[in-house]
Amino acid sequence: MPDPVAQLLADLAHVPPHVLLNAIRSGLRLREVTSQDFQHHDVFSLVYASLESNAGRLTLIEVVRSRPDTSEKAAEIAQLLYPAAPLLDEPEFQRILALLHQCAVDDLGALFHAATQGNALSLPSGLATLPALFIFLTDSNTRPGTLPPALRLVAYAIRNLVYQQSPVLQELVTDLRTWLYRQCDRLRDVGDTKAAVELDDLLRNPPPFPREDFPVSLIVELDRLPAPNDQRDLYQIRHWRQTDHTRWQPMAMGSENVPRAQVPRRVYELISEAEEEWARKERGPLILEFLLSPELINLGVDQWPQDMGNGLPPRKLGLDYEVVIRSDSRLRPLRRHRDWRARWERCMSGAGVAHLAPLHKEMDLAGLHHKLRVGDHLVALVLSTPPDQEPGRSQLRAAMDAGLPIVLWSRNSAQNKDFCQSLRDVVQSQQLRRLPTSVRHIRSTAAEICDNFALLWDDPNHRVASTGQLKRPN
């Protein structure tokens, strides 16, 4: 129990410290003292001694309730001190452990960080399984109105299972969700509405990331700003930061106009600022999401340099971060958003298929468009050329109209053959949902052959308020 509890007890209005001290001593059958004997540290010593047992805690509660001060502060102290009831009875506890044994977890440390909302520094040593972590968290203290971290752990543990098609896993998801909804009802029954709302929100709202390492995101929107001939070539930069692990809720950080030549440098500064702010409180990888207008869709954002300092040579952003491109409302027609969402879910479930546009053949645009529209299983397209030239430009339009959420291309058409060969393993159905991580790996290991390629990775759940077409500045 932290020092502020003892401080609150000592600071209760209308209760002189020596009176409070005597009340505690009397409750614990200890000798009384006079005000001359009182030492402030005695209150702290007695409070901490009282917290060692349920009897001592109940005594402190009675002391608080017996005083004339009936403020909210006194009620809060009573809530903090009341002995905690067990979260689960033994049969239910064992049943949940058996269910958790069936959940595969790639990164237990990230799960622990999210379940504790970043309040714990690191995963305690010796905890190597999800059931062991659940047992550990059921013993954690929780303030009233706060969701117990053990329940939050289970909610996060099932988030990836919903994307998998195995009947066994779907049954597991159903069992765990049913149990968590019962916990919502229990929390409401005891008046803990705030915690119940948080748990219900975790269960109902789609998770921000279909992965277990809980990344954070920096979203950057770039658009060319129309300007008179006598002005510099300006670009508008808007950016957001996304850190909430329970919902997609990026925080707008500002907008500015920057000369074209300074855009890469300014983006690197935004990344550095985000890294510095998140250094002590955020875990997991940082994803860079670039929201680009159609005319900038082939911009080599993953090739932009980072100034490493200390005399080290610059490094490309794509080597150190998962860099993805996002569409805007001008590229993806609204009438195809329903198909877009459906194909994204199919991709996340491991049932989606990638289509590679044939190389060195005359393009049949009508045939490709028809294939993409009727092929509900198709979720990704690999272009035969960059989208700022034909036929890649038309292929991209066909993919957007069909609602495909994923498009890849090489910015160097001469390397298309090597590029497509490097992708064959990572665009298999079960691997597609890990594509941003796979692409970063390819960029790092095949730098001489095909590092200069783009990934449009367009999660329909990750929308931000786009500017639309920009107007000429006054």
Coordinates of C-alpha atoms in Angstrom, one line a residue:
M1 CA 0.0 0.0 0.0
P2 CA 1.6 3.3 -1.0
D3 CA 2.5 6.2 1.3
P4 CA -0.4 8.4 0.1
V5 CA -2.8 6.2 2.0
A6 CA -1.1 6.9 5.3
Q7 CA -0.8 10.5 4.4
L8 CA -4.5 10.7 3.7
L9 CA -5.2 9.1 7.1
A10 CA -3.0 11.6 8.8
D11 CA -4.6 14.5 7.0
L12 CA -8.3 13.7 7.6
A13 CA -10.0 16.9 8.5
H14 CA -11.0 17.5 12.1
V15 CA -8.9 14.5 13.3
P16 CA -5.8 15.6 15.3
P17 CA -3.0 13.2 14.5
H18 CA -2.6 12.0 18.1
V19 CA -6.4 11.2 18.3
L20 CA -6.1 9.2 15.1
L21 CA -3.0 7.5 16.5
N22 CA -4.8 6.5 19.7
A23 CA -7.8 5.2 17.8
I24 CA -5.6 2.9 15.8
R25 CA -3.7 1.8 18.9
S26 CA -6.9 1.2 20.7
G27 CA -8.3 -0.8 17.9
L28 CA -5.2 -3.0 17.9
R29 CA -5.2 -3.2 21.7
L30 CA -2.0 -1.2 22.1
R31 CA -1.3 1.4 24.8
E32 CA -2.5 5.0 24.5
V33 CA -0.2 7.9 24.1
T34 CA -0.6 11.6 24.9
S35 CA -0.1 14.4 22.3
Q36 CA 3.4 15.0 23.8
D37 CA 4.4 11.4 23.0
F38 CA 3.2 11.8 19.4
Q39 CA 5.6 11.5 16.6
H40 CA 4.4 11.9 13.0
H41 CA 6.2 8.9 11.8
D42 CA 4.3 6.8 14.4
V43 CA 1.2 7.2 12.2
F44 CA 2.9 5.8 9.2
S45 CA 4.4 2.9 11.2
L46 CA 1.1 1.9 12.7
V47 CA -0.7 2.2 9.4
Y48 CA 1.7 0.0 7.6
A49 CA 1.6 -2.5 10.5
S50 CA -2.2 -2.5 10.3
L51 CA -2.1 -3.3 6.6
E52 CA -0.4 -6.6 7.3
S53 CA -3.6 -8.3 8.2
N54 CA -7.3 -8.1 7.4
A55 CA -8.1 -7.4 11.1
G56 CA -5.8 -4.4 10.9
R57 CA -7.3 -3.1 7.7
L58 CA -10.8 -3.4 9.2
T59 CA -9.7 -1.4 12.2
L60 CA -8.4 1.4 10.0
I61 CA -11.7 1.4 8.2
E62 CA -13.6 1.7 11.4
V63 CA -11.3 4.6 12.6
V64 CA -12.1 6.4 9.4
R65 CA -15.8 5.8 9.5
S66 CA -16.1 6.8 13.2
R67 CA -14.7 10.3 12.7
P68 CA -17.0 13.3 12.1
D69 CA -15.4 13.8 8.7
T70 CA -17.7 12.1 6.2
S71 CA -16.1 13.6 3.0
E72 CA -15.3 11.8 -0.2
K73 CA -11.8 11.5 1.0
A74 CA -12.8 9.4 3.9
A75 CA -14.9 7.2 1.6
E76 CA -12.0 6.8 -0.7
I77 CA -9.7 5.7 2.1
A78 CA -12.3 3.1 3.2
Q79 CA -12.4 1.7 -0.3
L80 CA -8.6 1.6 -0.6
L81 CA -8.2 -0.3 2.7
Y82 CA -11.1 -2.8 2.5
P83 CA -9.7 -6.3 2.2
A84 CA -10.0 -7.5 -1.4
A85 CA -12.3 -10.4 -2.2
P86 CA -10.9 -13.1 -4.4
L87 CA -11.4 -12.5 -8.1
L88 CA -12.6 -16.1 -8.8
D89 CA -13.6 -19.1 -6.8
E90 CA -11.4 -22.2 -7.2
P91 CA -13.4 -24.2 -9.8
E92 CA -13.8 -21.2 -12.0
F93 CA -10.1 -20.2 -11.6
Q94 CA -9.0 -23.7 -12.7
R95 CA -11.4 -23.6 -15.7
I96 CA -10.0 -20.3 -16.9
L97 CA -6.4 -21.6 -16.5
A98 CA -7.3 -24.6 -18.7
L99 CA -8.7 -22.3 -21.4
L100 CA -5.6 -20.0 -21.3
H101 CA -3.4 -23.0 -21.7
Q102 CA -4.8 -23.3 -25.2
C103 CA -3.9 -19.7 -26.2
A104 CA -0.6 -19.3 -28.0
V105 CA 1.1 -15.9 -27.3
D106 CA 4.1 -14.7 -29.3
D107 CA 5.2 -11.8 -27.0
L108 CA 4.2 -12.3 -23.4
G109 CA 6.1 -9.2 -22.3
A110 CA 4.0 -7.0 -24.7
L111 CA 0.9 -8.6 -23.4
F112 CA 1.9 -7.9 -19.8
H113 CA 2.7 -4.3 -20.7
A114 CA -0.7 -3.8 -22.2
A115 CA -2.6 -5.6 -19.4
T116 CA -1.0 -3.4 -16.8
Q117 CA -1.4 -0.3 -19.0
G118 CA 2.3 0.3 -18.9
N119 CA 2.4 0.6 -15.1
A120 CA 4.8 -2.3 -14.7
L121 CA 8.4 -1.9 -15.8
S122 CA 9.0 -5.3 -17.2
L123 CA 7.7 -8.9 -17.2
P124 CA 8.6 -10.5 -13.8
S125 CA 11.2 -13.2 -14.1
G126 CA 9.9 -16.8 -14.0
L127 CA 6.6 -16.0 -15.8
A128 CA 6.9 -17.9 -19.1
T129 CA 3.3 -18.9 -19.9
L130 CA 0.0 -17.1 -20.2
P131 CA -1.6 -19.0 -17.3
A132 CA 1.3 -18.2 -15.0
L133 CA 0.9 -14.5 -15.9
F134 CA -2.8 -14.7 -15.2
I135 CA -2.2 -16.2 -11.8
F136 CA 0.4 -13.4 -11.0
L137 CA -2.1 -10.7 -12.0
T138 CA -5.0 -12.1 -10.0
D139 CA -2.9 -11.2 -6.9
S140 CA -2.4 -7.6 -8.0
N141 CA -4.0 -4.8 -6.1
T142 CA -6.6 -2.8 -8.0
R143 CA -8.2 0.5 -7.1
P144 CA -12.0 0.7 -7.2
G145 CA -13.2 1.8 -10.6
T146 CA -10.2 0.2 -12.3
L147 CA -10.4 -3.0 -14.4
P148 CA -8.4 -5.8 -12.8
P149 CA -5.3 -6.4 -15.0
A150 CA -6.1 -10.2 -15.0
L151 CA -9.3 -9.5 -16.8
R152 CA -7.6 -7.1 -19.2
L153 CA -5.0 -9.8 -19.9
V154 CA -7.7 -12.2 -21.0
A155 CA -9.3 -9.6 -23.2
Y156 CA -6.0 -9.0 -25.0
A157 CA -5.2 -12.7 -25.2
I158 CA -8.2 -13.4 -27.3
R159 CA -7.8 -10.5 -29.7
N160 CA -5.8 -12.4 -32.3
L161 CA -7.8 -15.6 -32.0
V162 CA -10.8 -14.0 -33.6
Y163 CA -8.9 -13.7 -36.9
Q164 CA -8.2 -17.4 -37.1
Q165 CA -10.5 -19.9 -38.7
S166 CA -9.8 -23.0 -36.7
P167 CA -13.1 -24.3 -35.2
V168 CA -11.3 -25.2 -32.0
L169 CA -10.0 -21.6 -31.7
Q170 CA -13.3 -20.1 -32.4
E171 CA -14.9 -22.3 -29.7
L172 CA -12.1 -21.1 -27.4
V173 CA -12.9 -17.4 -28.3
T174 CA -16.5 -18.0 -27.5
D175 CA -15.8 -19.5 -24.1
L176 CA -13.4 -16.7 -23.1
R177 CA -15.7 -13.9 -24.3
T178 CA -18.7 -15.5 -22.5
W179 CA -16.7 -15.6 -19.3
L180 CA -15.6 -12.0 -19.7
Y181 CA -19.1 -10.8 -20.3
R182 CA -20.1 -12.5 -17.0
Q183 CA -17.3 -10.5 -15.3
C184 CA -18.9 -7.3 -16.8
D185 CA -22.1 -8.3 -15.1
R186 CA -20.4 -9.0 -11.8
L187 CA -18.6 -5.6 -11.9
R188 CA -21.9 -3.8 -12.5
D189 CA -23.5 -5.8 -9.7
V190 CA -21.0 -4.6 -7.1
G191 CA -21.3 -1.0 -8.4
D192 CA -18.0 -0.9 -10.3
T193 CA -19.5 0.6 -13.4
K194 CA -16.3 2.3 -14.7
A195 CA -14.4 -1.0 -14.8
A196 CA -17.4 -2.8 -16.4
V197 CA -17.5 -0.2 -19.2
E198 CA -13.8 -0.6 -19.9
L199 CA -14.1 -4.4 -20.2
D200 CA -17.2 -4.1 -22.3
D201 CA -15.4 -1.7 -24.6
L202 CA -12.5 -4.1 -25.0
L203 CA -14.8 -6.8 -26.0
R204 CA -17.0 -4.8 -28.4
N205 CA -14.7 -2.5 -30.2
P206 CA -12.2 -3.9 -32.8
P207 CA -8.7 -3.9 -31.5
P208 CA -6.4 -1.2 -33.1
F209 CA -3.8 -3.7 -34.2
P210 CA -4.3 -7.3 -35.4
R211 CA -1.1 -8.4 -33.7
E212 CA 0.3 -9.2 -30.3
D213 CA 3.3 -6.8 -30.0
F214 CA 1.1 -3.7 -29.6
P215 CA 2.8 -1.3 -31.9
V216 CA 2.4 2.5 -31.7
S217 CA 2.0 4.5 -34.8
L218 CA 3.0 7.8 -36.3
I219 CA 0.6 8.7 -39.1
V220 CA 1.9 11.4 -41.6
E221 CA -0.3 12.9 -44.3
L222 CA 1.6 14.5 -47.2
D223 CA -0.1 16.6 -49.9
R224 CA 1.3 19.0 -52.4
L225 CA 0.0 22.5 -51.8
P226 CA -1.0 24.4 -54.9
A227 CA 0.9 27.6 -55.1
P228 CA 1.5 30.5 -57.6
N229 CA 4.5 30.2 -59.9
D230 CA 6.4 32.8 -57.9
Q231 CA 6.2 30.7 -54.7
R232 CA 8.2 27.7 -53.5
D233 CA 7.0 24.2 -54.1
L234 CA 5.2 23.6 -50.8
Y235 CA 3.8 20.5 -49.2
Q236 CA 1.4 20.3 -46.3
I237 CA 2.3 17.9 -43.5
R238 CA -0.3 16.7 -41.0
H239 CA 0.5 14.1 -38.4
W240 CA -1.1 12.0 -35.7
R241 CA 0.2 9.8 -32.9
Q242 CA -1.6 6.6 -32.0
T243 CA -0.7 4.9 -28.7
D244 CA -4.0 3.6 -27.3
H245 CA -4.0 -0.2 -27.1
T246 CA -7.7 -0.5 -26.7
R247 CA -9.1 1.5 -29.6
W248 CA -7.9 3.3 -32.8
Q249 CA -7.9 6.9 -31.6
P250 CA -5.0 8.8 -33.1
M251 CA -4.2 12.2 -31.6
A252 CA -3.8 15.1 -34.1
M253 CA -0.4 16.7 -33.5
G254 CA -0.6 19.6 -36.0
S255 CA -0.3 20.8 -39.5
E256 CA 2.4 22.8 -41.3
N257 CA 3.6 23.8 -44.8
V258 CA 7.1 22.8 -45.7
P259 CA 9.2 23.3 -48.9
R260 CA 9.5 20.0 -50.9
A261 CA 13.3 19.8 -50.3
Q262 CA 12.8 19.9 -46.5
V263 CA 10.0 17.4 -46.2
P264 CA 12.2 14.3 -45.6
R265 CA 14.1 16.1 -42.9
R266 CA 11.0 17.4 -41.2
V267 CA 9.4 13.9 -41.2
Y268 CA 12.6 12.5 -39.6
E269 CA 12.3 15.3 -36.9
L270 CA 8.7 14.2 -36.2
I271 CA 9.8 10.6 -35.8
S272 CA 12.6 11.7 -33.4
E273 CA 10.1 13.8 -31.3
A274 CA 7.7 10.9 -31.1
E275 CA 10.5 8.5 -30.1
E276 CA 11.7 10.8 -27.3
E277 CA 8.2 11.2 -25.9
W278 CA 7.5 7.5 -26.0
A279 CA 10.9 6.4 -24.8
R280 CA 9.9 5.7 -21.2
K281 CA 6.3 4.7 -21.4
E282 CA 5.6 2.8 -24.7
R283 CA 6.7 -0.6 -25.8
G284 CA 6.5 -2.5 -29.1
P285 CA 7.6 -1.4 -32.6
L286 CA 6.9 2.0 -34.1
I287 CA 4.9 1.8 -37.4
L288 CA 5.2 4.7 -39.8
E289 CA 2.0 5.2 -41.8
F290 CA 2.1 7.6 -44.7
L291 CA -1.2 8.9 -46.0
L292 CA -0.4 10.0 -49.6
S293 CA -2.5 11.7 -52.3
P294 CA -2.7 9.8 -55.7
E295 CA -0.1 12.0 -57.3
L296 CA 2.4 11.2 -54.5
I297 CA 1.6 7.5 -54.1
N298 CA 5.0 6.4 -55.5
L299 CA 6.9 8.7 -53.2
G300 CA 9.9 6.8 -51.8
V301 CA 9.1 7.5 -48.1
D302 CA 10.9 4.4 -46.9
Q303 CA 14.0 5.6 -48.6
W304 CA 14.2 8.8 -46.8
P305 CA 17.4 9.1 -44.6
Q306 CA 17.7 9.2 -40.9
D307 CA 20.5 11.4 -39.5
M308 CA 22.2 8.9 -37.1
G309 CA 24.6 11.4 -35.6
N310 CA 28.0 10.6 -34.0
G311 CA 29.6 10.5 -37.4
L312 CA 27.5 7.4 -38.4
P313 CA 26.2 7.3 -42.0
P314 CA 22.5 7.9 -42.6
R315 CA 20.1 5.0 -42.7
K316 CA 16.9 4.6 -44.7
L317 CA 13.6 4.7 -42.7
G318 CA 12.5 1.4 -44.1
L319 CA 15.5 -0.4 -42.5
D320 CA 14.5 0.5 -39.0
Y321 CA 10.7 1.0 -39.1
E322 CA 7.7 -0.7 -40.6
V323 CA 6.9 1.9 -43.3
V324 CA 3.5 1.5 -45.0
I325 CA 1.4 3.6 -47.3
R326 CA -2.3 4.4 -46.7
S327 CA -4.9 5.5 -49.3
D328 CA -7.0 8.6 -49.0
S329 CA -10.6 9.4 -50.1
R330 CA -9.4 10.4 -53.6
L331 CA -7.8 7.1 -54.3
R332 CA -10.3 4.7 -52.7
P333 CA -14.0 5.3 -53.8
L334 CA -16.5 5.3 -50.9
R335 CA -18.8 3.0 -52.7
R336 CA -16.2 0.2 -52.4
H337 CA -15.6 0.6 -48.6
R338 CA -17.9 -2.4 -47.8
D339 CA -15.8 -4.7 -50.0
W340 CA -12.7 -3.1 -48.5
R341 CA -13.7 -4.1 -45.0
A342 CA -14.8 -7.6 -46.0
R343 CA -11.5 -8.3 -47.8
W344 CA -9.5 -7.0 -44.8
E345 CA -11.2 -9.4 -42.5
R346 CA -10.6 -12.2 -44.9
C347 CA -6.9 -11.3 -45.0
M348 CA -6.6 -11.2 -41.2
S349 CA -8.3 -14.6 -40.9
G350 CA -5.6 -16.2 -43.1
A351 CA -8.0 -16.9 -46.0
G352 CA -6.9 -14.1 -48.3
V353 CA -4.9 -14.7 -51.5
A354 CA -2.4 -12.4 -53.3
H355 CA -2.5 -11.9 -57.1
L356 CA 0.7 -11.0 -59.0
A357 CA 0.1 -9.1 -62.2
P358 CA 2.0 -10.8 -65.1
L359 CA 5.3 -9.2 -66.1
H360 CA 6.3 -8.4 -69.6
K361 CA 2.8 -9.0 -71.0
E362 CA 0.4 -6.6 -72.6
M363 CA -2.1 -5.7 -69.9
D364 CA -5.7 -6.8 -70.2
L365 CA -7.2 -4.1 -67.8
A366 CA -10.8 -5.3 -68.2
G367 CA -9.8 -8.9 -67.5
L368 CA -7.8 -7.9 -64.4
H369 CA -10.6 -5.7 -63.1
H370 CA -13.1 -8.5 -63.6
K371 CA -10.8 -11.0 -61.9
L372 CA -10.3 -8.7 -58.9
R373 CA -14.0 -7.8 -58.6
V374 CA -15.4 -11.4 -58.7
G375 CA -12.5 -12.9 -56.7
D376 CA -13.7 -12.4 -53.1
H377 CA -10.6 -14.4 -51.9
L378 CA -8.2 -11.8 -53.5
V379 CA -6.9 -9.3 -50.9
A380 CA -3.6 -8.2 -52.3
L381 CA -2.2 -7.2 -55.7
V382 CA 1.5 -7.0 -56.8
L383 CA 1.7 -4.4 -59.6
S384 CA 3.8 -5.1 -62.7
T385 CA 5.1 -1.5 -62.8
P386 CA 5.1 1.5 -60.4
P387 CA 1.7 3.3 -60.1
D388 CA 3.1 6.5 -61.6
Q389 CA 3.3 4.9 -65.0
E390 CA 1.3 2.4 -67.0
P391 CA 0.2 -0.3 -66.6
G392 CA 0.8 0.0 -62.8
R393 CA -1.4 3.1 -62.6
S394 CA -4.4 1.3 -64.1
Q395 CA -3.7 -1.8 -62.0
L396 CA -3.8 0.3 -58.8
R397 CA -7.1 1.8 -59.8
A398 CA -8.6 -1.6 -60.5
A399 CA -7.4 -2.8 -57.0
M400 CA -8.9 0.2 -55.3
D401 CA -12.2 -0.2 -57.1
A402 CA -12.4 -3.9 -56.1
G403 CA -11.7 -3.0 -52.5
L404 CA -8.3 -4.7 -52.1
P405 CA -6.6 -3.5 -48.9
I406 CA -3.0 -4.5 -49.9
V407 CA -1.0 -3.5 -52.9
L408 CA 2.8 -3.9 -53.4
W409 CA 5.1 -2.7 -56.2
S410 CA 8.8 -2.1 -56.9
R411 CA 9.7 1.5 -57.8
N412 CA 12.4 0.2 -60.2
S413 CA 10.7 -1.8 -63.0
A414 CA 14.0 -3.3 -64.0
Q415 CA 14.1 -5.2 -60.7
N416 CA 10.5 -6.5 -61.0
K417 CA 11.6 -10.2 -61.5
D418 CA 13.8 -10.2 -58.4
F419 CA 11.2 -8.3 -56.5
C420 CA 8.4 -10.8 -57.2
Q421 CA 10.6 -13.7 -56.4
S422 CA 11.5 -12.2 -53.0
L423 CA 7.7 -11.8 -52.2
R424 CA 6.5 -15.3 -53.0
D425 CA 6.8 -16.7 -49.5
V426 CA 5.5 -13.6 -47.6
V427 CA 2.4 -13.2 -49.7
Q428 CA 1.1 -16.7 -48.8
S429 CA -2.3 -16.7 -47.2
Q430 CA -1.2 -17.4 -43.6
Q431 CA 1.7 -14.9 -43.9
L432 CA -0.2 -11.9 -45.4
R433 CA -1.2 -10.5 -42.0
R434 CA 2.5 -10.2 -41.0
L435 CA 3.4 -8.4 -44.2
P436 CA 4.6 -5.1 -42.7
T437 CA 7.2 -7.0 -40.6
S438 CA 8.1 -9.3 -43.5
V439 CA 8.6 -6.3 -45.8
R440 CA 10.9 -4.6 -43.3
H441 CA 12.9 -7.9 -43.2
I442 CA 13.2 -8.0 -47.0
R443 CA 14.3 -4.4 -47.1
S444 CA 17.0 -5.1 -44.6
T445 CA 18.3 -8.4 -46.1
A446 CA 17.9 -7.7 -49.9
A447 CA 19.1 -4.1 -49.9
E448 CA 21.1 -4.5 -53.2
I449 CA 18.3 -6.1 -55.1
C450 CA 14.8 -4.9 -54.1
D451 CA 14.8 -2.7 -51.0
N452 CA 13.2 0.1 -53.0
F453 CA 9.6 -1.1 -53.0
A454 CA 6.3 0.1 -51.5
L455 CA 3.6 -1.5 -49.4
L456 CA 0.1 0.0 -49.4
W457 CA -1.3 -1.6 -46.2
D458 CA -4.7 -0.1 -45.7
D459 CA -6.6 -1.2 -42.6
P460 CA -10.2 0.1 -42.9
N461 CA -10.4 0.4 -39.1
H462 CA -7.5 2.9 -39.1
R463 CA -9.2 6.0 -40.6
V464 CA -8.1 9.6 -39.9
A465 CA -9.8 12.8 -41.0
S466 CA -8.2 13.5 -44.3
T467 CA -8.0 17.1 -45.7
G468 CA -9.5 16.3 -49.1
Q469 CA -8.3 18.3 -52.0
L470 CA -6.1 21.2 -50.9
K471 CA -6.8 24.8 -52.0
R472 CA -4.4 27.4 -53.2
P473 CA -3.2 29.5 -50.2
N474 CA -4.0 33.2 -50.0

